[in-house]
mmCIF file with all atom_site columns, C-alpha atoms in Angstrom:
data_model
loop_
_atom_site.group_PDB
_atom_site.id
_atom_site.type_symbol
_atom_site.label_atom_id
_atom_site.label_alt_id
_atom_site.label_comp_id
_atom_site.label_asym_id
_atom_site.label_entity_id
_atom_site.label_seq_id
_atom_site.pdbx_PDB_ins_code
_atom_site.Cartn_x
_atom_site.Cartn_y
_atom_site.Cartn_z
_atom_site.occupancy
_atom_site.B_iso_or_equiv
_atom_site.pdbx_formal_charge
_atom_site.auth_seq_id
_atom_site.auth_comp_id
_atom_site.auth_asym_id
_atom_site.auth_atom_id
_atom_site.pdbx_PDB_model_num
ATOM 1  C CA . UNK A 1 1  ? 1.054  -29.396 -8.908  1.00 42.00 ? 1  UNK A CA 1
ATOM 2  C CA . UNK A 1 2  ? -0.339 -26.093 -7.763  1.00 49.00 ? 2  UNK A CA 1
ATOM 3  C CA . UNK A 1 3  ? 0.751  -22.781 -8.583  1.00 57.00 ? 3  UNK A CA 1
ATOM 4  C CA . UNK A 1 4  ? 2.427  -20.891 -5.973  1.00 61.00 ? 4  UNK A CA 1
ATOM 5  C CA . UNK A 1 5  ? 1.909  -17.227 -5.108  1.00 64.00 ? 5  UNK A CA 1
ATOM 6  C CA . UNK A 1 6  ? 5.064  -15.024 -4.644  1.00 71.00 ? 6  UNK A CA 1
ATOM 7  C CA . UNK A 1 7  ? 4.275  -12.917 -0.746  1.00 72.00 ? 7  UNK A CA 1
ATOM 8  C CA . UNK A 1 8  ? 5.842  -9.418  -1.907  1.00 81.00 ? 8  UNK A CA 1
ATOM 9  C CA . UNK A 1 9  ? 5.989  -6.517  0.224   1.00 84.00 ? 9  UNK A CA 1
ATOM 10 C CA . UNK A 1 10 ? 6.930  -2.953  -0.934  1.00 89.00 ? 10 UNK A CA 1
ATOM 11 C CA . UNK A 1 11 ? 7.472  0.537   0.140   1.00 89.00 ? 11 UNK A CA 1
ATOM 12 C CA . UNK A 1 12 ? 6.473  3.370   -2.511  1.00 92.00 ? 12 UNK A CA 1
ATOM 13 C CA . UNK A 1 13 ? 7.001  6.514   -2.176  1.00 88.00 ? 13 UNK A CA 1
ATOM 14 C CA . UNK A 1 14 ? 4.486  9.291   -3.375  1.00 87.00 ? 14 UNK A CA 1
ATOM 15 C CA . UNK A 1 15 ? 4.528  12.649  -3.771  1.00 86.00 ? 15 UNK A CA 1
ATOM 16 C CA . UNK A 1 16 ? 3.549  14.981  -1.676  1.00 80.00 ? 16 UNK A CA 1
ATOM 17 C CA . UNK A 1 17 ? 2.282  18.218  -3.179  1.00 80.00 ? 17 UNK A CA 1
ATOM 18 C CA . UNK A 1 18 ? 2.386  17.498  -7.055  1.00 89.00 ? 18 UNK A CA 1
ATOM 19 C CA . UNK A 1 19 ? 0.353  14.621  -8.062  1.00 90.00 ? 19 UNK A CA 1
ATOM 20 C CA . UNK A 1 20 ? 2.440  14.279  -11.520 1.00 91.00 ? 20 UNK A CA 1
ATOM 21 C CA . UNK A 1 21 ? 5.593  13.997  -9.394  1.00 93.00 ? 21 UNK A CA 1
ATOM 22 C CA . UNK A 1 22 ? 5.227  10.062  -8.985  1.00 93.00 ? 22 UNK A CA 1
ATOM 23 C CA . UNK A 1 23 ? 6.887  7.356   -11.449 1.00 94.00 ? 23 UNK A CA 1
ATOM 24 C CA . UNK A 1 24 ? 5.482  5.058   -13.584 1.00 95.00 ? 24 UNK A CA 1
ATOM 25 C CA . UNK A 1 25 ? 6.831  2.139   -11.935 1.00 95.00 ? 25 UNK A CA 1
ATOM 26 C CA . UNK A 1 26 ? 5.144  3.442   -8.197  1.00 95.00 ? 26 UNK A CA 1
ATOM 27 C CA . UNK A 1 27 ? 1.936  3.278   -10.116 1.00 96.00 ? 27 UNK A CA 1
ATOM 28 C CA . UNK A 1 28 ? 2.694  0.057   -11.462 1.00 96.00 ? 28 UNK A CA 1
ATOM 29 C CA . UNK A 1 29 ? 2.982  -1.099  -8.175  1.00 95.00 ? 29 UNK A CA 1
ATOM 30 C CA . UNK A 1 30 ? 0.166  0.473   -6.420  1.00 95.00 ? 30 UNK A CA 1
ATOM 31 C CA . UNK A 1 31 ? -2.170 -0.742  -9.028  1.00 96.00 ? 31 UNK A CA 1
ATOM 32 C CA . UNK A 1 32 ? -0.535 -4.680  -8.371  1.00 93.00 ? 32 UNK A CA 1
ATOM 33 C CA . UNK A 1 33 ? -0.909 -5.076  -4.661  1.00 92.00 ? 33 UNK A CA 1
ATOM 34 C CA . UNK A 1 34 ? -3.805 -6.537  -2.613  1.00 89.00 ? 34 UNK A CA 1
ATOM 35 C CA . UNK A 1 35 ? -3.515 -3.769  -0.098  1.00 89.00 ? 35 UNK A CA 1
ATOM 36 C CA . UNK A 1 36 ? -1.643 -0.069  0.439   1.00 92.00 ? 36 UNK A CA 1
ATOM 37 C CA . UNK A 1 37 ? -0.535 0.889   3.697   1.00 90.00 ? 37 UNK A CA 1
ATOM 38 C CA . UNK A 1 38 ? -0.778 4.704   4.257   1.00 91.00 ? 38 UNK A CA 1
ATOM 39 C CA . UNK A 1 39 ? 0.106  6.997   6.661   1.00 88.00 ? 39 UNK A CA 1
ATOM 40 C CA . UNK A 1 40 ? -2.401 9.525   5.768   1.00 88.00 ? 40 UNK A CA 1
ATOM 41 C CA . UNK A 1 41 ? -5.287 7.623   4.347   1.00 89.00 ? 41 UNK A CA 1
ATOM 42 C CA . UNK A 1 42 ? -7.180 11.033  2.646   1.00 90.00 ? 42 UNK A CA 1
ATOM 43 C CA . UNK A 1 43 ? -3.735 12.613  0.750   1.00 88.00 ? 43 UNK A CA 1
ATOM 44 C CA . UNK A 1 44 ? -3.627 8.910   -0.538  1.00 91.00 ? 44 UNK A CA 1
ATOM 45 C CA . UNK A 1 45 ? -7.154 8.503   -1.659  1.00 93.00 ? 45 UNK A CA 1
ATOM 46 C CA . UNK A 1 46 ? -6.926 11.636  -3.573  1.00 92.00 ? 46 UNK A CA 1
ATOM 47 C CA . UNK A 1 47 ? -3.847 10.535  -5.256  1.00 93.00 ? 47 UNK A CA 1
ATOM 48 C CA . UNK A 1 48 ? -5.916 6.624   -5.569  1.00 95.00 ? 48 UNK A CA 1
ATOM 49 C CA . UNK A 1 49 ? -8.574 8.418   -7.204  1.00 95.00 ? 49 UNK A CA 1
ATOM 50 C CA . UNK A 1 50 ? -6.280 10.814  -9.060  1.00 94.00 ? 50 UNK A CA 1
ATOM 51 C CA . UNK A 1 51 ? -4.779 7.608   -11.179 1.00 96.00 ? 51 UNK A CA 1
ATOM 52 C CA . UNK A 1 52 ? -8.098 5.329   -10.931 1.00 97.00 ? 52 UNK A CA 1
ATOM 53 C CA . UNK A 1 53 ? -6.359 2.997   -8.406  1.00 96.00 ? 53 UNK A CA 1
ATOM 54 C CA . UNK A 1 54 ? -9.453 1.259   -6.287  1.00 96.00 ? 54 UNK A CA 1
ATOM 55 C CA . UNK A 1 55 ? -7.467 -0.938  -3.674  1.00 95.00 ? 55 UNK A CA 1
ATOM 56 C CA . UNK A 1 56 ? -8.254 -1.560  0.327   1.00 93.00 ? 56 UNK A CA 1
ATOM 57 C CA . UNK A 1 57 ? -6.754 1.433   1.769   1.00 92.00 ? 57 UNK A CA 1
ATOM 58 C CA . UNK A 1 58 ? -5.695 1.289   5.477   1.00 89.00 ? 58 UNK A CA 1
ATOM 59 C CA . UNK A 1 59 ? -3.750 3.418   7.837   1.00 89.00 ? 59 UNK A CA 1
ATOM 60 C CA . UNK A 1 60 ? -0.604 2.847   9.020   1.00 84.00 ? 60 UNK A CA 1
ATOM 61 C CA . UNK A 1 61 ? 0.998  5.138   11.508  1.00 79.00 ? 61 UNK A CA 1
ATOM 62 C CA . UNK A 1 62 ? 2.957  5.865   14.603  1.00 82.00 ? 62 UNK A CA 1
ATOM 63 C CA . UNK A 1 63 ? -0.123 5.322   16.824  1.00 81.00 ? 63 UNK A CA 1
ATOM 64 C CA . UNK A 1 64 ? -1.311 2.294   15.068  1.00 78.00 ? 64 UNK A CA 1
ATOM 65 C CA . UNK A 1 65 ? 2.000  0.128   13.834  1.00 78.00 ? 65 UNK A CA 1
ATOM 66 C CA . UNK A 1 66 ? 2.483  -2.179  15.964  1.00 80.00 ? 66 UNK A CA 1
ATOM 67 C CA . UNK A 1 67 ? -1.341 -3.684  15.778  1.00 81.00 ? 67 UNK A CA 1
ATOM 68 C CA . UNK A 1 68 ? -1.531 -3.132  12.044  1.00 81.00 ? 68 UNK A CA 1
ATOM 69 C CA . UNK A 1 69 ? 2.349  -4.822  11.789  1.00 81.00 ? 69 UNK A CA 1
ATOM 70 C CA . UNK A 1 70 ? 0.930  -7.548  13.926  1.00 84.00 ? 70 UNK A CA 1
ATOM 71 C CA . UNK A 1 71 ? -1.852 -8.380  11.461  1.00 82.00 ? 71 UNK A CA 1
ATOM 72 C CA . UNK A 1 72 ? 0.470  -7.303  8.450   1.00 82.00 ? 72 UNK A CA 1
ATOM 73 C CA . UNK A 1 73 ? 2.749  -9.985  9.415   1.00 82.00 ? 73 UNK A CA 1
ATOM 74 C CA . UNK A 1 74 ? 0.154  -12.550 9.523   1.00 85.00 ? 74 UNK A CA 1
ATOM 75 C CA . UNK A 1 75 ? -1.033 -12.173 5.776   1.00 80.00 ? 75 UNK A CA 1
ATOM 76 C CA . UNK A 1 76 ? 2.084  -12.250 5.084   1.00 79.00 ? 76 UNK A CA 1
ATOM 77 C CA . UNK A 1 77 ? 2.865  -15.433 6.534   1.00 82.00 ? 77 UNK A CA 1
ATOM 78 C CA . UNK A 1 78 ? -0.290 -16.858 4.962   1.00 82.00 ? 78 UNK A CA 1
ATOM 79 C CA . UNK A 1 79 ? 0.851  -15.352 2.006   1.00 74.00 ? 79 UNK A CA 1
ATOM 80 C CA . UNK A 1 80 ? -2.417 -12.999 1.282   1.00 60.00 ? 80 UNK A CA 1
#
């Protein structure tokens, strides 16, 4: 019997001016996932780097969603 993999996806919230604004349980999550979506990839970095979060870091915005929702969709569905 092999172990199977629960395919989460989440939306987190972060602050955006004061760094010390975010909860415990946003970090909890950031630090658990295989890859963060962000709509502005350098305020997130900082904030990354900020709580010693290294994860793949890609942008995700009005100009870009449907492609990166396209490919999103497909991890998802092989459960990466």
């Amino acid at each position: 019997m092999s172990a199977e993999r629960k395919v989460s996806f989440y939306l987190v919230p972060t602050p955006i001016g004061n760094l010390g604004d975010i909860t415990l349980r946003a970090l909890d999550v950031l630090k658990s996932v295989d890859t963060i979506l962000a709509e502005d990839t350098r305020t997130s970095s900082f904030l990354l780097k900020h709580y010693q979060i290294q994860k793949p870091l890609q942008s995700f915005h009005i100009f870009n969603e449907h492609k990166t929702l396209e490919g999103l969709i497909k991890r998802l569905k092989a459960e990466k």
